[in-house]
XYZ file of C-alpha atoms in Angstrom:
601
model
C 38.314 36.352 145.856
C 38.759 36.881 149.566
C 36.224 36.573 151.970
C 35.074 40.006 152.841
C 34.881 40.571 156.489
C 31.765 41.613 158.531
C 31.209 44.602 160.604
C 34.268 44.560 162.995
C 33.777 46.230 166.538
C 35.894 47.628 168.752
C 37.174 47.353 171.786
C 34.944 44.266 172.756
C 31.515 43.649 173.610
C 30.254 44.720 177.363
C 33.819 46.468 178.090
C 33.419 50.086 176.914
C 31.266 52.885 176.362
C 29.155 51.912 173.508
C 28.012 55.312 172.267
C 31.298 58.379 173.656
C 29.442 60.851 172.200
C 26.136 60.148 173.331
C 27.307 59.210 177.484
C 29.157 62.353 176.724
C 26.103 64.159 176.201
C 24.083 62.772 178.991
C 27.130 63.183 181.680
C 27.242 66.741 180.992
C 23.296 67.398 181.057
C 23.095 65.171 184.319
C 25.753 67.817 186.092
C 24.509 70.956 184.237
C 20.840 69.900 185.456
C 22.571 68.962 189.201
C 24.218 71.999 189.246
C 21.534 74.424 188.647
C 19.152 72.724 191.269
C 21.262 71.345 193.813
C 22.366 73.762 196.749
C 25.804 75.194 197.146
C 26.828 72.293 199.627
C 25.978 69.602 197.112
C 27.452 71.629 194.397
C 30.756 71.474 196.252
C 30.267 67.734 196.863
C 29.644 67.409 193.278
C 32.761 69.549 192.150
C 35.498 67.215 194.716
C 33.880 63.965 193.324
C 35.166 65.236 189.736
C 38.389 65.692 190.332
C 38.291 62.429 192.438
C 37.336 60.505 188.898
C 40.042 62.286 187.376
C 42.952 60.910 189.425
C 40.457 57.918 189.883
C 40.683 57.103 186.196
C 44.678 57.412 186.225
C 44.673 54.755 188.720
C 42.566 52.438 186.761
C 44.819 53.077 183.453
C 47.724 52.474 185.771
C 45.596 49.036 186.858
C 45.213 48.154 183.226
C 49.132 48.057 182.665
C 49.168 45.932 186.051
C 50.798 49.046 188.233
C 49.663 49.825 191.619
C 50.725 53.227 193.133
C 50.021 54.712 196.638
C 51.094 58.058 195.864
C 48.465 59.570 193.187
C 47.380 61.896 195.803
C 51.120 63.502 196.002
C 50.906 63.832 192.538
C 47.559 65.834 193.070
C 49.368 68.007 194.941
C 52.547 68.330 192.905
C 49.548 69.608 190.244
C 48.194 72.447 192.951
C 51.478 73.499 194.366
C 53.002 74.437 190.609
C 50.043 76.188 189.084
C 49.493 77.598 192.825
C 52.661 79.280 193.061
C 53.367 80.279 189.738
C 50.028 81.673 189.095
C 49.857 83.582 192.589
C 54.052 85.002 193.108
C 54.903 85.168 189.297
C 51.565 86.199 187.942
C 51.278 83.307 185.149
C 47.588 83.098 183.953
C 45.849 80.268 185.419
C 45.823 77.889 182.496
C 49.385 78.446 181.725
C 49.971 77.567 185.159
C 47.958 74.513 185.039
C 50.204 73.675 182.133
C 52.878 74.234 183.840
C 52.113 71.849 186.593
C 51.053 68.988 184.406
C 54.630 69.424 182.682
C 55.869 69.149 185.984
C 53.850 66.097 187.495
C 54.950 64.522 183.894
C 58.759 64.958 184.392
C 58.636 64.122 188.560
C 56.629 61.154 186.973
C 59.323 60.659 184.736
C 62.187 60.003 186.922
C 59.956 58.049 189.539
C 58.845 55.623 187.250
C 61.973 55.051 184.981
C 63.469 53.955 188.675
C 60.613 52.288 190.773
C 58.986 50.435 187.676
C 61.660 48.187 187.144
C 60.371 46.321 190.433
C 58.017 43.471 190.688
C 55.943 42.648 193.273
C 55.049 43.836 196.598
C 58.582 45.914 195.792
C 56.570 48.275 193.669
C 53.789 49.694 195.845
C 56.118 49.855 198.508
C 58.648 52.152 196.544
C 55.322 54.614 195.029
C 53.972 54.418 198.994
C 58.284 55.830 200.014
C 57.727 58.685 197.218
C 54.469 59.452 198.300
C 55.646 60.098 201.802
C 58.646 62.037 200.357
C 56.583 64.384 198.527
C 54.209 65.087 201.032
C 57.030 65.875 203.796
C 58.435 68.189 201.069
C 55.062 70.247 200.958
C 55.055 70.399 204.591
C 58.672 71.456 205.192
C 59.390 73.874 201.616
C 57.791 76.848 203.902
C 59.536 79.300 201.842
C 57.765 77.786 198.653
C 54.622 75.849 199.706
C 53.990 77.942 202.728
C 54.390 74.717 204.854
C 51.439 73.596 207.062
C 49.758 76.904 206.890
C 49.179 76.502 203.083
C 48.855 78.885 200.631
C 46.074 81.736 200.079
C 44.672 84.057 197.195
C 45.356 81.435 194.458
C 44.007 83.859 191.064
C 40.446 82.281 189.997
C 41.038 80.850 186.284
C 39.784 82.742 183.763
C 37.594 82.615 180.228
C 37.437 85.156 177.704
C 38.784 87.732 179.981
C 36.422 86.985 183.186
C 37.395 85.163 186.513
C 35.384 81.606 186.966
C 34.312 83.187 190.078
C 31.262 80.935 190.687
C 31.185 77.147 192.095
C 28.511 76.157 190.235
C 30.162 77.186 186.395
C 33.518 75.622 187.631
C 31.987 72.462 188.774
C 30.532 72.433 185.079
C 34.198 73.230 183.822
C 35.599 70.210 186.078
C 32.870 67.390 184.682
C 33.456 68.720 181.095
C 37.328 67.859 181.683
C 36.079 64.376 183.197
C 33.814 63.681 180.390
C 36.550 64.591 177.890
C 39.132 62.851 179.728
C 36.795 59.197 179.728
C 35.990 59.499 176.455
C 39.707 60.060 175.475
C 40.540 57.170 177.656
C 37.791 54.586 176.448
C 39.606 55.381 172.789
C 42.845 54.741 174.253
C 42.050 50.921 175.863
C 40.923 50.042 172.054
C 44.515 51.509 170.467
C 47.634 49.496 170.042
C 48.657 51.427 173.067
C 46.055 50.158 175.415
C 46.024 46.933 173.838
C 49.816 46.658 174.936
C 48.826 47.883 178.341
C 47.076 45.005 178.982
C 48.940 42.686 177.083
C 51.933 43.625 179.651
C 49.627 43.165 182.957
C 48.584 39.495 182.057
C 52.641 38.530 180.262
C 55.352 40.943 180.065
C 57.085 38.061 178.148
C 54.760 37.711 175.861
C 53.839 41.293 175.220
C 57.798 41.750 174.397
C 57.474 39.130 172.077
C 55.066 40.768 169.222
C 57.886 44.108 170.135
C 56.173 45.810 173.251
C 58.886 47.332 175.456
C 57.264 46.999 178.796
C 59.234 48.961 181.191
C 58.638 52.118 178.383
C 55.254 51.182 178.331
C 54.943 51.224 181.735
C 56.300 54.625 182.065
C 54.076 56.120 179.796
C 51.338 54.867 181.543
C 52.421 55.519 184.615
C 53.289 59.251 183.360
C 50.099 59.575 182.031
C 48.482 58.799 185.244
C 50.305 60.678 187.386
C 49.001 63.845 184.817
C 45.385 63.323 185.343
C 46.119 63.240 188.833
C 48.217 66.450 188.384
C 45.138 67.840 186.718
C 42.754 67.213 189.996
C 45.100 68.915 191.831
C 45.497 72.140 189.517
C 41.885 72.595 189.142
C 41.456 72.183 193.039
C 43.841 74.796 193.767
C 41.623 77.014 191.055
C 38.649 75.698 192.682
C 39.360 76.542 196.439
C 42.029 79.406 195.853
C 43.950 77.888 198.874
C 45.815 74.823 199.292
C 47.889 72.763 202.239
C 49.145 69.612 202.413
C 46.461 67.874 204.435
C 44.163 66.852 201.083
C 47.371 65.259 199.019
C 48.117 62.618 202.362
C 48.298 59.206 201.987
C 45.363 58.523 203.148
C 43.645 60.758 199.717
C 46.141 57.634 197.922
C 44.368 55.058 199.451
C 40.823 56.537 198.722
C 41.758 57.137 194.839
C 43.262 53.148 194.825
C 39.379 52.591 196.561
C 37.523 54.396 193.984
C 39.623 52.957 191.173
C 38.793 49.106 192.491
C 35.914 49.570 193.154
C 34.572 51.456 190.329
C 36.136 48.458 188.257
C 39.495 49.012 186.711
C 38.193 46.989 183.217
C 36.933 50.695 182.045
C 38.299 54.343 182.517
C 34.635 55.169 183.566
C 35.120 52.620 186.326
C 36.857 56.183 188.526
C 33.827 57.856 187.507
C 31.174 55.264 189.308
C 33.519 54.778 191.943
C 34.085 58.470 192.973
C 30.685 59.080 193.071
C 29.816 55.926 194.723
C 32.858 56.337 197.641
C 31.841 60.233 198.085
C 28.163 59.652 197.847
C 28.486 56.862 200.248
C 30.595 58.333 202.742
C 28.217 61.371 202.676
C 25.627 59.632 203.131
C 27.048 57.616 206.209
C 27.935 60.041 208.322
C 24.512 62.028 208.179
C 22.629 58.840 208.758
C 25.237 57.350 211.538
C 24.992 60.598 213.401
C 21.356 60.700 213.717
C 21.790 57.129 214.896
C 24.164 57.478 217.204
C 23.782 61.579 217.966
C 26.927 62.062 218.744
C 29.822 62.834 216.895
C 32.784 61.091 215.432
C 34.370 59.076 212.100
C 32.660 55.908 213.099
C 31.251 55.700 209.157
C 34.878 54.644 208.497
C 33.759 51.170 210.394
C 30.669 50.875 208.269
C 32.406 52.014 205.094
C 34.714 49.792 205.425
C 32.518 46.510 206.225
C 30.515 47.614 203.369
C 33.300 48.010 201.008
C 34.771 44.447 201.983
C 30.899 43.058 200.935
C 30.326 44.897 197.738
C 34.131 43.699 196.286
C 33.137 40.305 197.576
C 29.521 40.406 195.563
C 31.271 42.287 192.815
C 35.023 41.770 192.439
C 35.124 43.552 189.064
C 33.579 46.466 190.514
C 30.506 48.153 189.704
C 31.544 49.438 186.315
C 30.575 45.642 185.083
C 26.657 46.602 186.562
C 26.571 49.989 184.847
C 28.319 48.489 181.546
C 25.140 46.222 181.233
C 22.530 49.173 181.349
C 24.748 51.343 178.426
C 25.714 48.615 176.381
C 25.194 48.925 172.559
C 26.774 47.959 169.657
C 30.406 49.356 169.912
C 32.330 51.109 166.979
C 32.542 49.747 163.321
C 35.151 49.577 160.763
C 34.081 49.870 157.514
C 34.494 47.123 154.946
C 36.220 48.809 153.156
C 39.533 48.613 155.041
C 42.213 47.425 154.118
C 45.096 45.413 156.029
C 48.129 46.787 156.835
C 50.842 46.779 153.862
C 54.128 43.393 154.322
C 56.988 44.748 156.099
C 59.646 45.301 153.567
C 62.799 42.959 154.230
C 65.298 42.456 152.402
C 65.998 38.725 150.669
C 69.026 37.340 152.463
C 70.785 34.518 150.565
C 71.748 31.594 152.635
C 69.889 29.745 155.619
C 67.157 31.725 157.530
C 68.651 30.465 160.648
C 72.267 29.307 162.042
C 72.824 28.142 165.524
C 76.304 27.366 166.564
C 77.699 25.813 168.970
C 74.766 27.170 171.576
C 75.146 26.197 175.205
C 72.197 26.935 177.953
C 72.955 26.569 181.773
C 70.551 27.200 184.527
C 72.669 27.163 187.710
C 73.324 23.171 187.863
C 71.296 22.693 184.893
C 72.751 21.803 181.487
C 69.494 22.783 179.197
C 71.579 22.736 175.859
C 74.949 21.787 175.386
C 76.771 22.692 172.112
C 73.711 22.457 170.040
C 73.625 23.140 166.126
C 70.993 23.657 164.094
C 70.578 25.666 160.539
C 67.135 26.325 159.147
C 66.796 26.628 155.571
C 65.059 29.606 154.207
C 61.287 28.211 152.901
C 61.261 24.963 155.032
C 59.394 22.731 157.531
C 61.570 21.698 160.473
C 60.459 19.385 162.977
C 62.097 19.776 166.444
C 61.272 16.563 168.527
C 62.867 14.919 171.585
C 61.253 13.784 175.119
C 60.349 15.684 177.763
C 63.048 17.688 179.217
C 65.400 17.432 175.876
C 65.704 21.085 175.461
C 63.170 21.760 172.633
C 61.525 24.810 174.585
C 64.756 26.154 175.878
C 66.099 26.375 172.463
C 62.785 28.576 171.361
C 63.460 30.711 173.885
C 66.876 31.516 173.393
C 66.575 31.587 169.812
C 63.700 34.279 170.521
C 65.405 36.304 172.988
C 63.768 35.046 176.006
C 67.261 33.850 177.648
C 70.774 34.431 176.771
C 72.894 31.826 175.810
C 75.804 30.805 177.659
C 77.705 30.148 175.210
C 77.401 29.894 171.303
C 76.003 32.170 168.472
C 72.686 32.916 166.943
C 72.538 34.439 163.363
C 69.593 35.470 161.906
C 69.287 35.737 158.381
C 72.780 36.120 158.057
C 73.584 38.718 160.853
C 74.083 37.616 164.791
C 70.926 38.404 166.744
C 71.579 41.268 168.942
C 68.960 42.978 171.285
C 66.600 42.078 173.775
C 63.238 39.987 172.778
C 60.975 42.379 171.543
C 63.707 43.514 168.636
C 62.976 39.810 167.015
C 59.216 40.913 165.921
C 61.187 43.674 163.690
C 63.350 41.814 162.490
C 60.512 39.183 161.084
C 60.557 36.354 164.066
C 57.013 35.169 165.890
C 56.310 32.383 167.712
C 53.655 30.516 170.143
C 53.741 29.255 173.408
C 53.983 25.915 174.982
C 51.368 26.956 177.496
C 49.209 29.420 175.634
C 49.667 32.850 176.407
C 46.394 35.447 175.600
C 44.955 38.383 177.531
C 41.707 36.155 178.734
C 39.296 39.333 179.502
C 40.326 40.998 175.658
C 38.686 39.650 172.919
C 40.184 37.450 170.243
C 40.456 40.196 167.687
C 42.229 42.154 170.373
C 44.419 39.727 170.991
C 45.665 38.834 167.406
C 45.840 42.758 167.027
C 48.932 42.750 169.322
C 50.690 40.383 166.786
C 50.529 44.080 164.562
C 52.217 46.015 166.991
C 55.730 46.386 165.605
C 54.022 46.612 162.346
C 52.129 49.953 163.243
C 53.339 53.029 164.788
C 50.894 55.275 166.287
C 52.261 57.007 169.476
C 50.536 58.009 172.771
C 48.913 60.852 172.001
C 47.895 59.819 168.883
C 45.898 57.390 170.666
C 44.588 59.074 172.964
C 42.835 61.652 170.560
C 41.857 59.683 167.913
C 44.396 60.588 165.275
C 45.175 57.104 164.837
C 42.005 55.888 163.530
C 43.428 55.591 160.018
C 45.993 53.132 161.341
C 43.631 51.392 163.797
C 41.218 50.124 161.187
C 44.174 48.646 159.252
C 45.278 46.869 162.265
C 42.104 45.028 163.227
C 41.375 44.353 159.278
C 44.942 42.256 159.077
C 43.954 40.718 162.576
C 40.620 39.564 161.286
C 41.900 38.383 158.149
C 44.787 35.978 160.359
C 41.555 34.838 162.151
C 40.269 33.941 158.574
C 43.244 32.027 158.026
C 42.875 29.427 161.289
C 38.792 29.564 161.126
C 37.914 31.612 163.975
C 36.124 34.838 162.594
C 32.915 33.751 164.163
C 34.448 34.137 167.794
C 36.406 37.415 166.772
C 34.175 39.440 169.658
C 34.311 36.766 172.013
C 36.535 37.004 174.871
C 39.758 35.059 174.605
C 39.534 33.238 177.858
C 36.254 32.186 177.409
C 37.767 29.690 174.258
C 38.247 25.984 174.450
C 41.913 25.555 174.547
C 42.065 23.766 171.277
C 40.621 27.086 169.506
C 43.277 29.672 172.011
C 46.410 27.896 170.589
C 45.026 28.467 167.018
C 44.203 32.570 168.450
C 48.055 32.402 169.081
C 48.878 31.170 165.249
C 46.615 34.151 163.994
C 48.460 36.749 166.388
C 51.835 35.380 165.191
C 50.439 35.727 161.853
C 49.441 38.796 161.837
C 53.090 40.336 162.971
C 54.130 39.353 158.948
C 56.948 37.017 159.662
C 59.682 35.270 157.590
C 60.392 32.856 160.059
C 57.362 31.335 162.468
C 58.451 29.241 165.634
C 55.259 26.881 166.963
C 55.435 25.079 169.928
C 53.388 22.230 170.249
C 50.288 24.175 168.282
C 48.627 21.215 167.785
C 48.068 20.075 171.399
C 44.219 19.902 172.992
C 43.201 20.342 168.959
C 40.399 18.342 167.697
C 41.370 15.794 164.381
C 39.493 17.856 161.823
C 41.260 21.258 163.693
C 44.985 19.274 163.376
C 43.856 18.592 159.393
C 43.401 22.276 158.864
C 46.344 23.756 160.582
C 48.576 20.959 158.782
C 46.781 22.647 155.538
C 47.323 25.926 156.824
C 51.539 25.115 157.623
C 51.820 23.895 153.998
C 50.290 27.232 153.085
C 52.281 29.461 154.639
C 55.435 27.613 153.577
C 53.800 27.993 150.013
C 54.062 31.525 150.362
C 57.440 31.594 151.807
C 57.310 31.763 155.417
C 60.068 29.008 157.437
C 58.550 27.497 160.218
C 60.284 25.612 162.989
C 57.663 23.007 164.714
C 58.001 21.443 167.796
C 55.346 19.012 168.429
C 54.526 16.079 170.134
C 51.868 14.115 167.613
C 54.272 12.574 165.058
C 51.222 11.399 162.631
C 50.837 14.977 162.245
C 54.731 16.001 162.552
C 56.451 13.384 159.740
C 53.220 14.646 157.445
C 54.006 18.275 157.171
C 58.120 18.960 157.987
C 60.493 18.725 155.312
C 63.262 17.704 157.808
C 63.561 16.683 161.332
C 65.899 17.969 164.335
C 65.636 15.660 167.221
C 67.063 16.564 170.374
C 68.374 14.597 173.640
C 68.938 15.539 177.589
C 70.322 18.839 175.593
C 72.093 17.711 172.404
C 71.694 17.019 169.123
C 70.833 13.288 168.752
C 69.799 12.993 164.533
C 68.830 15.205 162.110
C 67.703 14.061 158.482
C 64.190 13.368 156.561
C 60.957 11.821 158.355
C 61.797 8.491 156.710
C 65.361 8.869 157.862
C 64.492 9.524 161.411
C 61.656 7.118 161.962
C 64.399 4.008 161.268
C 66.567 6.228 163.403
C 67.827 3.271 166.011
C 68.918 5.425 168.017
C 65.765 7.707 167.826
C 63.548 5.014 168.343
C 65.068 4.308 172.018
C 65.027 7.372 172.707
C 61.921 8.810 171.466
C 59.789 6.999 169.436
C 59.514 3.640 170.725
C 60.075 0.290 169.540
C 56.198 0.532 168.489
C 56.528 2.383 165.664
């Protein structure tokens, strides 16, 4: 009988909000019981800093997917300007409006990312900073629409159950409800396949593609979603004030949201929340204190702020979230036992070999990687790929899995050519490792063998974001924990992946690659930095999963281990094929021995 798993958790231990519903509860007491007591001043102070932590908490989303953009704030104001004008010159009802101008931020968002995301680098802040610019010019010079520098006036109040919101203090309420809605939506979404992908893409867009993440789409969605909470802020500000110009949505409101979002701590949604109400509180609380210093007047907090900002990232580089994380930790969410994994990916038998390379050439400029190299994998074997250093064997994964194009030669997969970019192979039943392992250190390892079920599951964005994939979700993490049964490592499931030895991360990888349900399993090197009695049980473990019908291709370096487990060995040279044939066969190899193995053996 199987081992039945324990308790799982989710998203990891220390990252999230342990309890939604309860840190739901006590937000919105804390700013009912602030807003009742506090005066009108701080009541405004209080209603700003909320729709700060909305666009605040885009940005960190955005940070989780490894985007940086200096243009939430125009975004903000794309928000104001739609519901502003629609709601005041075409007499739309307020929410409609807002609706309006989140469908607009979303499809602006659209177009801007599908073109600016495909850069890397310093290339992509610089192209969201160029936008930024462009869309604040545009609400400074669209008089006849935006009303230019001068703004527009007599924005309609929103409305509930027939009444205007007309007072601060029930539409600051209204804002912090949104933010606590918003968080809690968002700490669901980092523990989906969605958010799990997110992250996955930030530390390896390589190997995110690899289990069948599309980055760049990923990346858009992210960075549409983002630019709507943003959009949000800026609707509800236009509601709030009834008057908007382009003076709040500057760059410089861009570079305070990227502050809030860093130093809040972009490892959790809430992390806009503490920063907001740190960076508002603080600056506040600054210039009261510097001008009865001082007594006279002037924006010399900015000096201070910014010394003191420098120190705090320095004590705290992960922000503060980390700090408040410790005081409202508890034990996170459970799956129940009762779960079960998700169902084998039906595929159809394919007579013949599993794989067929012909002919397959790989240049890097100068660089001859492979030269007219053959191989053909037999459906239910062990192949052994050897050669020294340099011979090709890594090259060959990678252009067997997508990673490079071939220069020449063919590729057929289970008896059709491979067509497609990388992340297509994880559909069509191909996984692999990595040479150098390749995990999201700060996820845990249950996370991380989760993202080998990615092609296998299907919910969408908004089903993660609301919950409606919970069915799914518990499926997922049941088949990761049961590939973490398979290599021995269910006692570090809620440990964080980095925090491994690397023996124990290159078995992590095995369970993720298990867990996508492949037919044909590509390990490189996956016994390096493993201990003996860890190289016994992952030879046991091989034999296993050829036993149940899954080829493997190995490439590894300890040939004890190698000539005990393959059925046949490749071995390639500076390129090209040098033998192929049985262990025995190849160990007697003459020419094998000279070039590989050694006179020794």
């Amino acid at each position: 009988m199987a081992q039945q798993p324990p308790e799982l958790h989710r998203p990891g231990r220390g990252v999230g909000l342990s309890r939604p519903a309860l840190s739901l509860a006590i937000l919105l007491a804390a700013v009912a019981l602030a807003v009742t007591l506090l005066s009108p001043f701080y009541v405004s102070l209080l209603a700003f800093t909320g729709l700060f932590a909305l666009a605040a908490m885009g940005m960190v989303i955005l940070l989780q997917a490894g985007q940086v953009s200096l243009g939430q704030a125009a975004f903000m104001g794309l928000g104001a300007y739609v519901t502003a004008v629609l709601t005041r010159d075409y007499g739309l009802s307020g929410w409609l409006g807002i609706g309006a101008g989140l469908g607009g931020t979303a499809l602006v968002a659209l177009v801007i990312g599908a073109v600016t995301l495909r850069l890397r680098g310093h290339y992509l802040p610089l192209a969201t900073l160029a936008w930024g610019i462009s869309l604040s010019v545009i609400f400074v010079a669209w008089i006849e629409v935006t009303g230019g520098s001068s703004g527009l006036d007599n924005i309609p109040p929103l409305a509930a159950f027939g009444r205007p919101i007309a007072s601060d203090r029930v539409f600051t309420c209204l804002i912090w409800s949104i933010v606590a809605a918003i968080v809690v939506s968002l700490h669901h979404f980092q523990g989906t396949r969605m958010g799990r992908a997110a992250r996955a893409v930030r530390a390896n867009e390589l190997m995110a593609a690899t289990f069948g993440i599309d980055p760049l789409r990923l990346k858009i969605r992210v960075f549409i979603l983002s630019a709507v909470l943003a959009g949000l802020a800026g609707a509800l500000y236009a509601h709030l004030l009834r008057f908007i110009s382009p003076s709040p949505f500057s760059l410089g409101a861009s570079f305070k949201i990227l502050i809030m979002a860093v130093l809040g701590g972009p490892a959790h949604p809430a992390g806009g929340i503490v920063g907001a109400v740190f960076l508002e509180g603080l600056e506040y609380s600054l210039q009261g204190v510097l001008h009865s210093m001082l007594g006279v007047s002037g924006n010399y907090e900015i000096v201070v702020f910014g010394a003191l900002l420098v120190l705090l990232l320095l004590k705290w580089p992960q922000g503060l979230w980390p700090l408040v994380a410790r005081i409202l930790r508890a034990p996170p969410r459970e799956i129940p036992r009762a779960a079960q994994p998700l169902p084998e990916q039906a595929r159809a038998t394919v007579d013949g070999p599993m794989l067929s390379v012909n002919l397959l050439s790989k240049q890097f400029g100068g660089l001859q990687a492979l030269r007219d190299f053959n191989l053909t994998v037999r459906t239910g074997e062990i192949l052994g790929l050897i050669g020294p250093n340099g011979a090709g064997k890594t090259t060959a994964f990678n252009v067997i899995a997508g990673v490079f194009g071939q220069t020449s030669g063919s590729i057929e997969f289970r008896g059709a050519g491979l067509e497609g970019g990388i992340a297509s192979r994880a559909d069509l039943g191909m996984a692999r490792t990595f040479q150098h392992v390749q995990l999201v250190g700060e996820m845990s390892v249950i996370e991380n063998v989760a993202l080998g079920c990615y092609a296998r599951t299907r919910s969408a964005m908004l089903s993660c974001l609301t919950g409606l994939d919970a069915a799914e979700e518990r499926r997922a993490l049941r088949t990761a924990y049961g590939a973490l049964q398979r290599v021995g490592l269910t006692g570090r499931a809620h440990d964080e992946a980095g925090s491994l030895p690397l023996g124990q991360q290159r078995l992590v990888e095995v369970a993720r690659a298990l867990a996508a349900d492949p037919v044909l399993l590509l390990l490189d090197e996956p016994a390096a930095s493993l201990r003996h009695g860890e190289k016994v049980r992952l030879a046991e473990l091989i034999r296993q999963l050829r036993g149940e019908g899954i080829t493997i291709v190995l490439i590894e370096h300890d040939m004890d281990l190698l000539m005990s487990i393959v059925d046949r060995v490749v071995v390639l040279n500076r390129g090209q094929l040098l033998a192929e044939g049985s262990p025995a066969q190849i160990q007697s190899d003459p020419a094998v021995i000279e070039a590989y193995l050694g006179s020794g053996r």
